[in-house]
PDB file of C-alpha atoms in Angstrom:
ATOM      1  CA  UNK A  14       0.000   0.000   0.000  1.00  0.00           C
ATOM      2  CA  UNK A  15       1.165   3.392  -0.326  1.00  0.00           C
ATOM      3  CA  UNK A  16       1.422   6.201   1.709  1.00  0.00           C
ATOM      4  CA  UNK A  17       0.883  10.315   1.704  1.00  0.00           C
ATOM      5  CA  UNK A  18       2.077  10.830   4.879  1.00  0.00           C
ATOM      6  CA  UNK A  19       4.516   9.608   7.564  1.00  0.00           C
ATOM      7  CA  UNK A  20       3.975  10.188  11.647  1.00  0.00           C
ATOM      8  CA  UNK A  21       7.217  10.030  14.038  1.00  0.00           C
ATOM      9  CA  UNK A  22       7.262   9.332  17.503  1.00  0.00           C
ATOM     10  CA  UNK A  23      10.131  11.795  18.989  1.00  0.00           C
ATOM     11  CA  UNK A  24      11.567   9.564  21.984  1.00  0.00           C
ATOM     12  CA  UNK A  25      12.906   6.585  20.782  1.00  0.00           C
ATOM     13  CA  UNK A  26      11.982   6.717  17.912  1.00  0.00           C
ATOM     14  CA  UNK A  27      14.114  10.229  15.755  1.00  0.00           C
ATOM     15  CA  UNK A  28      16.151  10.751  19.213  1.00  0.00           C
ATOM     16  CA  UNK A  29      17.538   8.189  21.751  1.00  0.00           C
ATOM     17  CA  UNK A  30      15.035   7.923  25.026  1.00  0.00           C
ATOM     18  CA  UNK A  31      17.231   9.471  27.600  1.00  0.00           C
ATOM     19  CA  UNK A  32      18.798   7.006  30.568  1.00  0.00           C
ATOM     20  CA  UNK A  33      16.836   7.135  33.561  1.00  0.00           C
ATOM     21  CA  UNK A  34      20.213   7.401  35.621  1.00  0.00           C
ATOM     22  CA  UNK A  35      20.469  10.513  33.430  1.00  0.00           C
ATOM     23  CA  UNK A  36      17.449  12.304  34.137  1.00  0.00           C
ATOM     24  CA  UNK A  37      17.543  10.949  37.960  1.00  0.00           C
ATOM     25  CA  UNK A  38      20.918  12.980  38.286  1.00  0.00           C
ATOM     26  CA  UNK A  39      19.675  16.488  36.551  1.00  0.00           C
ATOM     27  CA  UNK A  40      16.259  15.894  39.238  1.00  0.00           C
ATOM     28  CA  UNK A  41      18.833  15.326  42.053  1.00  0.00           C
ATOM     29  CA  UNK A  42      20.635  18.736  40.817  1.00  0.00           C
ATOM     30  CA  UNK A  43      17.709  20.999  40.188  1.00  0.00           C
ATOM     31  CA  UNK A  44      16.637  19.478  44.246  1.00  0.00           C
ATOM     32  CA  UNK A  45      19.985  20.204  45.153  1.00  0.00           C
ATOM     33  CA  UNK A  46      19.883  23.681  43.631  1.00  0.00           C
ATOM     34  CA  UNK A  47      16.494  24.733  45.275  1.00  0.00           C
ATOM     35  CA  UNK A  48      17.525  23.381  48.347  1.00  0.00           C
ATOM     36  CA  UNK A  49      14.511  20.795  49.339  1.00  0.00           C
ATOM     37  CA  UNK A  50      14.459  16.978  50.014  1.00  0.00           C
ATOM     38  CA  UNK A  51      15.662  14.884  46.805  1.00  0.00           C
ATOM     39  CA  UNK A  52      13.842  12.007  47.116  1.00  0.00           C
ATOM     40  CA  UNK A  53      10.800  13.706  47.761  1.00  0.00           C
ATOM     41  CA  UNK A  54      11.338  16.345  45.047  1.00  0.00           C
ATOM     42  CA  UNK A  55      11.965  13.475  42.263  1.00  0.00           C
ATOM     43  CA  UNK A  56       9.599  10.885  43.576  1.00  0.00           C
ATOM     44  CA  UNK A  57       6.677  14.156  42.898  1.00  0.00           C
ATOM     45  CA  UNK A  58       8.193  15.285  39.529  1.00  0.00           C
ATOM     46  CA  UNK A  59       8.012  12.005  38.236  1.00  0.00           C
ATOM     47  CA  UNK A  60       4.287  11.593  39.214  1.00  0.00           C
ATOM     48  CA  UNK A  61       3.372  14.901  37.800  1.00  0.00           C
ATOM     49  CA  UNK A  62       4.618  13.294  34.165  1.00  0.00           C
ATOM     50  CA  UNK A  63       0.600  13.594  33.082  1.00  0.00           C
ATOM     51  CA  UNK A  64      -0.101  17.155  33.905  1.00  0.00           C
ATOM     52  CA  UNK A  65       3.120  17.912  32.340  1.00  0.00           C
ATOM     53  CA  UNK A  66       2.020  15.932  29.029  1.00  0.00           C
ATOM     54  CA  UNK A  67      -1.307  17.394  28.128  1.00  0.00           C
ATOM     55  CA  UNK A  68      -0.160  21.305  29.220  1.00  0.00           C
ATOM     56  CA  UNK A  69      -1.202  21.876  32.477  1.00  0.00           C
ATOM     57  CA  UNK A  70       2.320  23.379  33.357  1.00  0.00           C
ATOM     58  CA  UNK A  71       2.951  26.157  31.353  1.00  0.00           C
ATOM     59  CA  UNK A  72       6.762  25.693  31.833  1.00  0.00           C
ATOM     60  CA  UNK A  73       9.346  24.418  34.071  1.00  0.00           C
ATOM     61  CA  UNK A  74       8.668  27.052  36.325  1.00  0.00           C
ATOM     62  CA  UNK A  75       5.109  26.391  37.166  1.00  0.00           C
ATOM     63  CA  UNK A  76       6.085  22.291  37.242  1.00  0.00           C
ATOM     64  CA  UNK A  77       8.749  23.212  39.968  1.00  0.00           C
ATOM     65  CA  UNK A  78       6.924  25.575  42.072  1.00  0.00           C
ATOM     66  CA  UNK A  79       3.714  23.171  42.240  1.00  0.00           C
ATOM     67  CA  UNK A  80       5.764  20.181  43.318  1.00  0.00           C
ATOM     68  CA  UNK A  81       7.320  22.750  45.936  1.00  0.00           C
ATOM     69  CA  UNK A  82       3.629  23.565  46.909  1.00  0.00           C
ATOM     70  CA  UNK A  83       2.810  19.932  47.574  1.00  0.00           C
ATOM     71  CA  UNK A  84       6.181  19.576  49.429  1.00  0.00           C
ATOM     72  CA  UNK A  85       4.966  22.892  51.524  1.00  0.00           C
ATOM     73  CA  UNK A  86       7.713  25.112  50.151  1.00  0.00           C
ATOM     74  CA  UNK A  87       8.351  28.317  48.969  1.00  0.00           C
ATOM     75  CA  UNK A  88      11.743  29.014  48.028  1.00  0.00           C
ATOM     76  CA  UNK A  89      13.371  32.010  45.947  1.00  0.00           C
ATOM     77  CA  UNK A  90      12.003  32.708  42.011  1.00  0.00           C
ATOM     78  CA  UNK A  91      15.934  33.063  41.640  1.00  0.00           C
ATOM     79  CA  UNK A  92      16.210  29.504  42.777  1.00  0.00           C
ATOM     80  CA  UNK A  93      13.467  28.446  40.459  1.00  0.00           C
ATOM     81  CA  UNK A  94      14.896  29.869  37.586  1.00  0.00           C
ATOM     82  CA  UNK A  95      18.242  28.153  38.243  1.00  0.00           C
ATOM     83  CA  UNK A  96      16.478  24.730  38.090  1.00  0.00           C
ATOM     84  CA  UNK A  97      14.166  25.262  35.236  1.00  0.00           C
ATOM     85  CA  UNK A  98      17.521  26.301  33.544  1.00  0.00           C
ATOM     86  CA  UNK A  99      19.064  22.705  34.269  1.00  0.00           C
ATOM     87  CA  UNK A 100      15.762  21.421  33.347  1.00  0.00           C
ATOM     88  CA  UNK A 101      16.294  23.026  29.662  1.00  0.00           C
ATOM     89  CA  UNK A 102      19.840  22.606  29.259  1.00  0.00           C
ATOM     90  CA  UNK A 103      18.790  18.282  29.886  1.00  0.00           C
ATOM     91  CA  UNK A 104      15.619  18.729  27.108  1.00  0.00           C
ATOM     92  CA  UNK A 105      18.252  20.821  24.686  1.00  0.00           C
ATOM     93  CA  UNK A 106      20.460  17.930  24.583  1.00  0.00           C
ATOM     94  CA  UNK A 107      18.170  15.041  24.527  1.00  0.00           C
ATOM     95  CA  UNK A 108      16.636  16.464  21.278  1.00  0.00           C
ATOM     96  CA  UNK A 109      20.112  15.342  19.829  1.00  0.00           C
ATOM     97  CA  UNK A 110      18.684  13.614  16.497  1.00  0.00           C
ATOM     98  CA  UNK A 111      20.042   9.936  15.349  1.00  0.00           C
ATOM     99  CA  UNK A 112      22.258   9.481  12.773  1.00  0.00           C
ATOM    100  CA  UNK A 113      20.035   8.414  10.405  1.00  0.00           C
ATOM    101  CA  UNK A 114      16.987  10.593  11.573  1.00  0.00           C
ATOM    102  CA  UNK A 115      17.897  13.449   9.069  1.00  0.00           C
ATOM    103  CA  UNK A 116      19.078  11.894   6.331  1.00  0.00           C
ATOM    104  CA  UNK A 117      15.864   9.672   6.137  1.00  0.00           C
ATOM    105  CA  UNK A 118      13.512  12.708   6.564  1.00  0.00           C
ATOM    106  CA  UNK A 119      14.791  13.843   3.910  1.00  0.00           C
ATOM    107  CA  UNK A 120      14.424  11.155   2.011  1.00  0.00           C
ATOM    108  CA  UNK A 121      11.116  10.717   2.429  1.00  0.00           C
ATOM    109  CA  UNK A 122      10.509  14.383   1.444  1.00  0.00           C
ATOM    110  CA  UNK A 123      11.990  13.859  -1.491  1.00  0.00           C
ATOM    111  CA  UNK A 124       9.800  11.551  -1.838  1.00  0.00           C
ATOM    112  CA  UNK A 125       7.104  13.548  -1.882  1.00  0.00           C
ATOM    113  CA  UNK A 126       5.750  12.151   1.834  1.00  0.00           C
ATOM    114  CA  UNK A 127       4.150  14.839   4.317  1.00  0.00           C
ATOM    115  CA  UNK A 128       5.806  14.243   7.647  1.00  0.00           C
ATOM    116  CA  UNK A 129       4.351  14.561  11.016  1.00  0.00           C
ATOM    117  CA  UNK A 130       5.245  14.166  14.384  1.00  0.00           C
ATOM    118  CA  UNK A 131       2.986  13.151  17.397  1.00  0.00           C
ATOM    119  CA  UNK A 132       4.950  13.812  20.547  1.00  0.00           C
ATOM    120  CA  UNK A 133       4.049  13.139  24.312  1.00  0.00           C
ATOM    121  CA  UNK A 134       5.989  15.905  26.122  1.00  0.00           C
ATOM    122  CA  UNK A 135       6.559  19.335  27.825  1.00  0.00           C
ATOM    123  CA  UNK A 136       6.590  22.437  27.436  1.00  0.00           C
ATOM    124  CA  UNK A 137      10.542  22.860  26.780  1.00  0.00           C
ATOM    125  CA  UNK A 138      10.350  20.738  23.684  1.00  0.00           C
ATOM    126  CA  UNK A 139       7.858  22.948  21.602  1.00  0.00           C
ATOM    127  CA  UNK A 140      10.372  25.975  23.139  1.00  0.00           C
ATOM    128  CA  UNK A 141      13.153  24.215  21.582  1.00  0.00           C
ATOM    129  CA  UNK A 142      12.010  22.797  18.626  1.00  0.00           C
ATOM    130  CA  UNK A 143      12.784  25.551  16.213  1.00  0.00           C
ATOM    131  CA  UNK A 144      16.685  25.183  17.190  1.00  0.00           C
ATOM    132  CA  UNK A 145      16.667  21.700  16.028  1.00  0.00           C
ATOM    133  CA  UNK A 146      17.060  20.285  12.816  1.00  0.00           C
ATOM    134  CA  UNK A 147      13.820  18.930  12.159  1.00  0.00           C
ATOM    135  CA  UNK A 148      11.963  22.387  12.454  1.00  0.00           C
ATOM    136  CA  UNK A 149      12.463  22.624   8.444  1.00  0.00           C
ATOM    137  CA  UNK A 150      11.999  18.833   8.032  1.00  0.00           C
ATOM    138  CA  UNK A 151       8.664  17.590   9.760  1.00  0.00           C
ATOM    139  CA  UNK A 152       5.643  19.400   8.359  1.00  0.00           C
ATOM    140  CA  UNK A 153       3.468  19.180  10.883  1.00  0.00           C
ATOM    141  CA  UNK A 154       4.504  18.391  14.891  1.00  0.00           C
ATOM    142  CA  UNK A 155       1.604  17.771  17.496  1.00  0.00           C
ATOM    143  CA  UNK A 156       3.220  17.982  20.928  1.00  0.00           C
ATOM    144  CA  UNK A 157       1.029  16.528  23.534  1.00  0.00           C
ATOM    145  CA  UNK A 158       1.323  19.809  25.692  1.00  0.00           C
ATOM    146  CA  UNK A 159       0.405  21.636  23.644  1.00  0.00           C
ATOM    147  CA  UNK A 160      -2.768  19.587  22.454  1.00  0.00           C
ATOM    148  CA  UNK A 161      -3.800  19.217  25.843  1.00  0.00           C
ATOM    149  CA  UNK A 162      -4.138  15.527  25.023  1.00  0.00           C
ATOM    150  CA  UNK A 163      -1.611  12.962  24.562  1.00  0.00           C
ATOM    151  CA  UNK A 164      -1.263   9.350  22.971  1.00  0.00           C
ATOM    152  CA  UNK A 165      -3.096   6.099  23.168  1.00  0.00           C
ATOM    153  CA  UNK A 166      -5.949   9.197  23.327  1.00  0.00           C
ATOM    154  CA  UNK A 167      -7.851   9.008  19.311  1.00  0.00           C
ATOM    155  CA  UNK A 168      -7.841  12.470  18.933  1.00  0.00           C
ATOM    156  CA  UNK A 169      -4.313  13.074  18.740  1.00  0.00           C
ATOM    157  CA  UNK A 170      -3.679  10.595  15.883  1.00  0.00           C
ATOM    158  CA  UNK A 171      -6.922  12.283  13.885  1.00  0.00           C
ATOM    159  CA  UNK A 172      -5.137  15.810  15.197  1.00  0.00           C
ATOM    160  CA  UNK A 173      -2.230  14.864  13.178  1.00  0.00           C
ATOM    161  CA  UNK A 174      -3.619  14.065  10.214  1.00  0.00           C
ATOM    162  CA  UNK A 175      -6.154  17.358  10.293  1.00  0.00           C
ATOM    163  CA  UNK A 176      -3.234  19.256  10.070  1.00  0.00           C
ATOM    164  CA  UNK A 177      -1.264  16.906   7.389  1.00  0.00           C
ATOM    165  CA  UNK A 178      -4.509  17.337   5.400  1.00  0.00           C
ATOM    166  CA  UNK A 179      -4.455  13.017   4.974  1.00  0.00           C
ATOM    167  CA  UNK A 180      -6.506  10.151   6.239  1.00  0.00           C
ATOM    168  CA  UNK A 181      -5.395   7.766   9.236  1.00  0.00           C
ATOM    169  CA  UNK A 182      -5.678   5.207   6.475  1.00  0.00           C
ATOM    170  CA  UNK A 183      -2.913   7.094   4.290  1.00  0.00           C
ATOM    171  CA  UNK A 184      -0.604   7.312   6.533  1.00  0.00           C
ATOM    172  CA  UNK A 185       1.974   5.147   8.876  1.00  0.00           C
ATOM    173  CA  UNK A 186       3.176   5.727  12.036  1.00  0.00           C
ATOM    174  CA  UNK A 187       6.482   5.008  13.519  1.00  0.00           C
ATOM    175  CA  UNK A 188       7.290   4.596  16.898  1.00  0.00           C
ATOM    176  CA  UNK A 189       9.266   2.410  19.665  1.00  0.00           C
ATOM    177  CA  UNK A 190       6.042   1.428  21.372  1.00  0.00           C
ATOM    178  CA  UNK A 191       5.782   3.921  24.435  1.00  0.00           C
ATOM    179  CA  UNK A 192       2.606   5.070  25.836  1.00  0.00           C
ATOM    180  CA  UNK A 193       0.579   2.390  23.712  1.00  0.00           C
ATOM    181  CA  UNK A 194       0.993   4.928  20.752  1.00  0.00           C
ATOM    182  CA  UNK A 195       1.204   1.810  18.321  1.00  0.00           C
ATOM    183  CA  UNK A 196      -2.047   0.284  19.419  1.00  0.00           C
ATOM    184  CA  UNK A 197      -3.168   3.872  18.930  1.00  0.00           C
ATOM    185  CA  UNK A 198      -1.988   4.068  15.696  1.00  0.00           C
ATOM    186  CA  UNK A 199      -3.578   0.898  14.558  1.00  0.00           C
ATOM    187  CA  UNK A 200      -7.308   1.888  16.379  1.00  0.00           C
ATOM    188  CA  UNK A 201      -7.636   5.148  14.115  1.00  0.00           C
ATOM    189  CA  UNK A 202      -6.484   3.226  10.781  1.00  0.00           C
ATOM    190  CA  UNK A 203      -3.116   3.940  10.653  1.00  0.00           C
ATOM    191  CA  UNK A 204      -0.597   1.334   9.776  1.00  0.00           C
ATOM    192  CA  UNK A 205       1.995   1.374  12.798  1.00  0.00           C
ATOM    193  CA  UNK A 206       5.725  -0.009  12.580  1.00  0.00           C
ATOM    194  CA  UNK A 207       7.953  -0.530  15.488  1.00  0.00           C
ATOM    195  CA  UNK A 208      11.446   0.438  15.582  1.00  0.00           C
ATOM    196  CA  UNK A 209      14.002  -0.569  17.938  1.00  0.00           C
ATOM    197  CA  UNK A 210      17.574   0.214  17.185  1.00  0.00           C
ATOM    198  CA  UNK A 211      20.143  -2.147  17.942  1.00  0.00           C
ATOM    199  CA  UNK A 212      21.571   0.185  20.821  1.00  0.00           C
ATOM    200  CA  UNK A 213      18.167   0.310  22.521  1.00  0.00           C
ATOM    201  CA  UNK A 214      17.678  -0.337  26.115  1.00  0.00           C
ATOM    202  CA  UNK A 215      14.947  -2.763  26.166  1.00  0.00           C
ATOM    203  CA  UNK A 216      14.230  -2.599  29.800  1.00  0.00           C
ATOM    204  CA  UNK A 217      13.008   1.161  29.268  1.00  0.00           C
ATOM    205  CA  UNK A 218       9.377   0.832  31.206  1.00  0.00           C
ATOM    206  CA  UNK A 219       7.380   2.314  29.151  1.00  0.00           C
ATOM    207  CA  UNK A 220       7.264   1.277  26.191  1.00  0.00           C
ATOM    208  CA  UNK A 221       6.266  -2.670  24.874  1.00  0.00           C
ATOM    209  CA  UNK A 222       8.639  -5.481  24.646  1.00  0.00           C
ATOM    210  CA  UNK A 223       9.764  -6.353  20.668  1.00  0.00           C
ATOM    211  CA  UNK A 224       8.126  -9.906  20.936  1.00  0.00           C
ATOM    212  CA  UNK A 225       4.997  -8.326  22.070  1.00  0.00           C
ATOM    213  CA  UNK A 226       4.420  -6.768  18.951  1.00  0.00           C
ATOM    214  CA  UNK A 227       3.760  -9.054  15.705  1.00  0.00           C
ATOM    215  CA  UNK A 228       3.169  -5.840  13.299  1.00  0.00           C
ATOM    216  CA  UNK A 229       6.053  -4.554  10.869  1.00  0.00           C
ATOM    217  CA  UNK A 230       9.073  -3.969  12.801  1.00  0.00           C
ATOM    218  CA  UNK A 231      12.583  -1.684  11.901  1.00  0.00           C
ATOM    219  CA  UNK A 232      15.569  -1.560  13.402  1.00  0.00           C
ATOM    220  CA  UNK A 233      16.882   1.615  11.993  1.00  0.00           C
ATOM    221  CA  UNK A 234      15.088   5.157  10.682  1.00  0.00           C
ATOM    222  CA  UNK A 235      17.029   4.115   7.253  1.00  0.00           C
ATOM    223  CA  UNK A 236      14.808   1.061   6.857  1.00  0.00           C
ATOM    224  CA  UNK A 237      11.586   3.110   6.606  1.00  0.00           C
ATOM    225  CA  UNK A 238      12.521   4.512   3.423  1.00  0.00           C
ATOM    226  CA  UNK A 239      12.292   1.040   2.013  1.00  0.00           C
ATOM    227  CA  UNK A 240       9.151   0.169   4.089  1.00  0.00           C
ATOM    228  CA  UNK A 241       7.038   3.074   2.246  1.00  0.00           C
ATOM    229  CA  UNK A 242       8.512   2.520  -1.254  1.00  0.00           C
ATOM    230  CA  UNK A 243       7.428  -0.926  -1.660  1.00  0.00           C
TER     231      UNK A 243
END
């Protein structure tokens, strides 16, 4: 079958999921910075994830100082600002793309392929996107905060492809599996293809195992070039 139109996942999918150990360490920091209890600090900025997905924090600032309400503190905005700043600095370089993320974007342009993006995220990464390189290369991204919804939900998928101008039927979605976006995919009509690169950390919790998943299945960005030209 072919396609009009090709839907990225951003984690895991055109940029490597960042390590938990990682992001545990810049939490520990921006606790360390304000001055507050670190393992109460992390355990409550992981558990606001959701509100953070679908908007409800307009930025880092408003995350931090409602996890600091719930911890019954108040500290300095300078303090804030210092922590929303590590908070940034950690999104700016996770947005690092793969190797082959550019290179097979524009590929598929070339192609003549619209590309889109359904992302479940904060507000740093719609901030940042225009600094990376796939502000000129994906035509349309949906980022969850900004959507106020994010993915298994239908009406992100049918969001997408409103603003791609295509079907669900015409168009196939690529992702590693997190947040039951392929299952999404698939419910709307899309045609949804697992990738999981090689250097992948397949004990990464949110996402589904490879032998869970008996759809199409890519181990690199470069193989979805072929996928959509047969």
């Amino acid at each position: 079958m072919r396609h009009s139109a090709v839907i990225f996942d951003l984690f895991g999918t055109l940029v490597d999921n960042f390590s938990y150990q990682g992001y545990e360490r810049v939490l520990l920091d921006m606790a360390e910075i304000l001055s507050v209890p670190a393992e109460t600090f992390v355990s409550l900025w992981m558990n606001s994830f959701d509100e953070r997905a679908i908007g409800l924090f307009p930025s880092a600032e408003a995350n931090i100082e409602d996890v600091l309400k719930n911890m019954g503190i108040k500290p300095e905005q300078r303090r804030i600002g210092q922590a929303a700043r590590i908070r940034l600095d950690f999104s700016r370089t996770a947005l690092k793309p793969r190797h082959d993320a550019v290179p097979t974007l524009a590929a598929l342009r070339a192609d003549g392929l619209k590309i889109g993006l359904i992302s479940d995220c904060s507000m740093e990464v719609p901030g940042l996107w225009p600094e990376t390189p796939f502000a000129g290369l994906i035509d349309e991204p949906v980022f969850s905060c900004s959507a106020g919804v994010k993915k298994p939900d239908p009406r992100i998928y049918h969001l997408a492809c409103r603003r791609l101008g295509v079907e669900p039927s015409e168009c196939l979605y690529v992702g590693d599996g997190s947040s039951q976006e392929l299952s999404g995919a698939l419910s709307v009509g899309m045609r949804p293809v697992l990738i999981r690169a090689e250097s992948d950390d397949d004990s990464y919790p949110y996402r589904i195992n490879t032998e869970d998943w008996d759809g199409p299945k890519v181990s690199s960005l470069a193989q979805v070039v072929s996928l959509v030209r047969k």
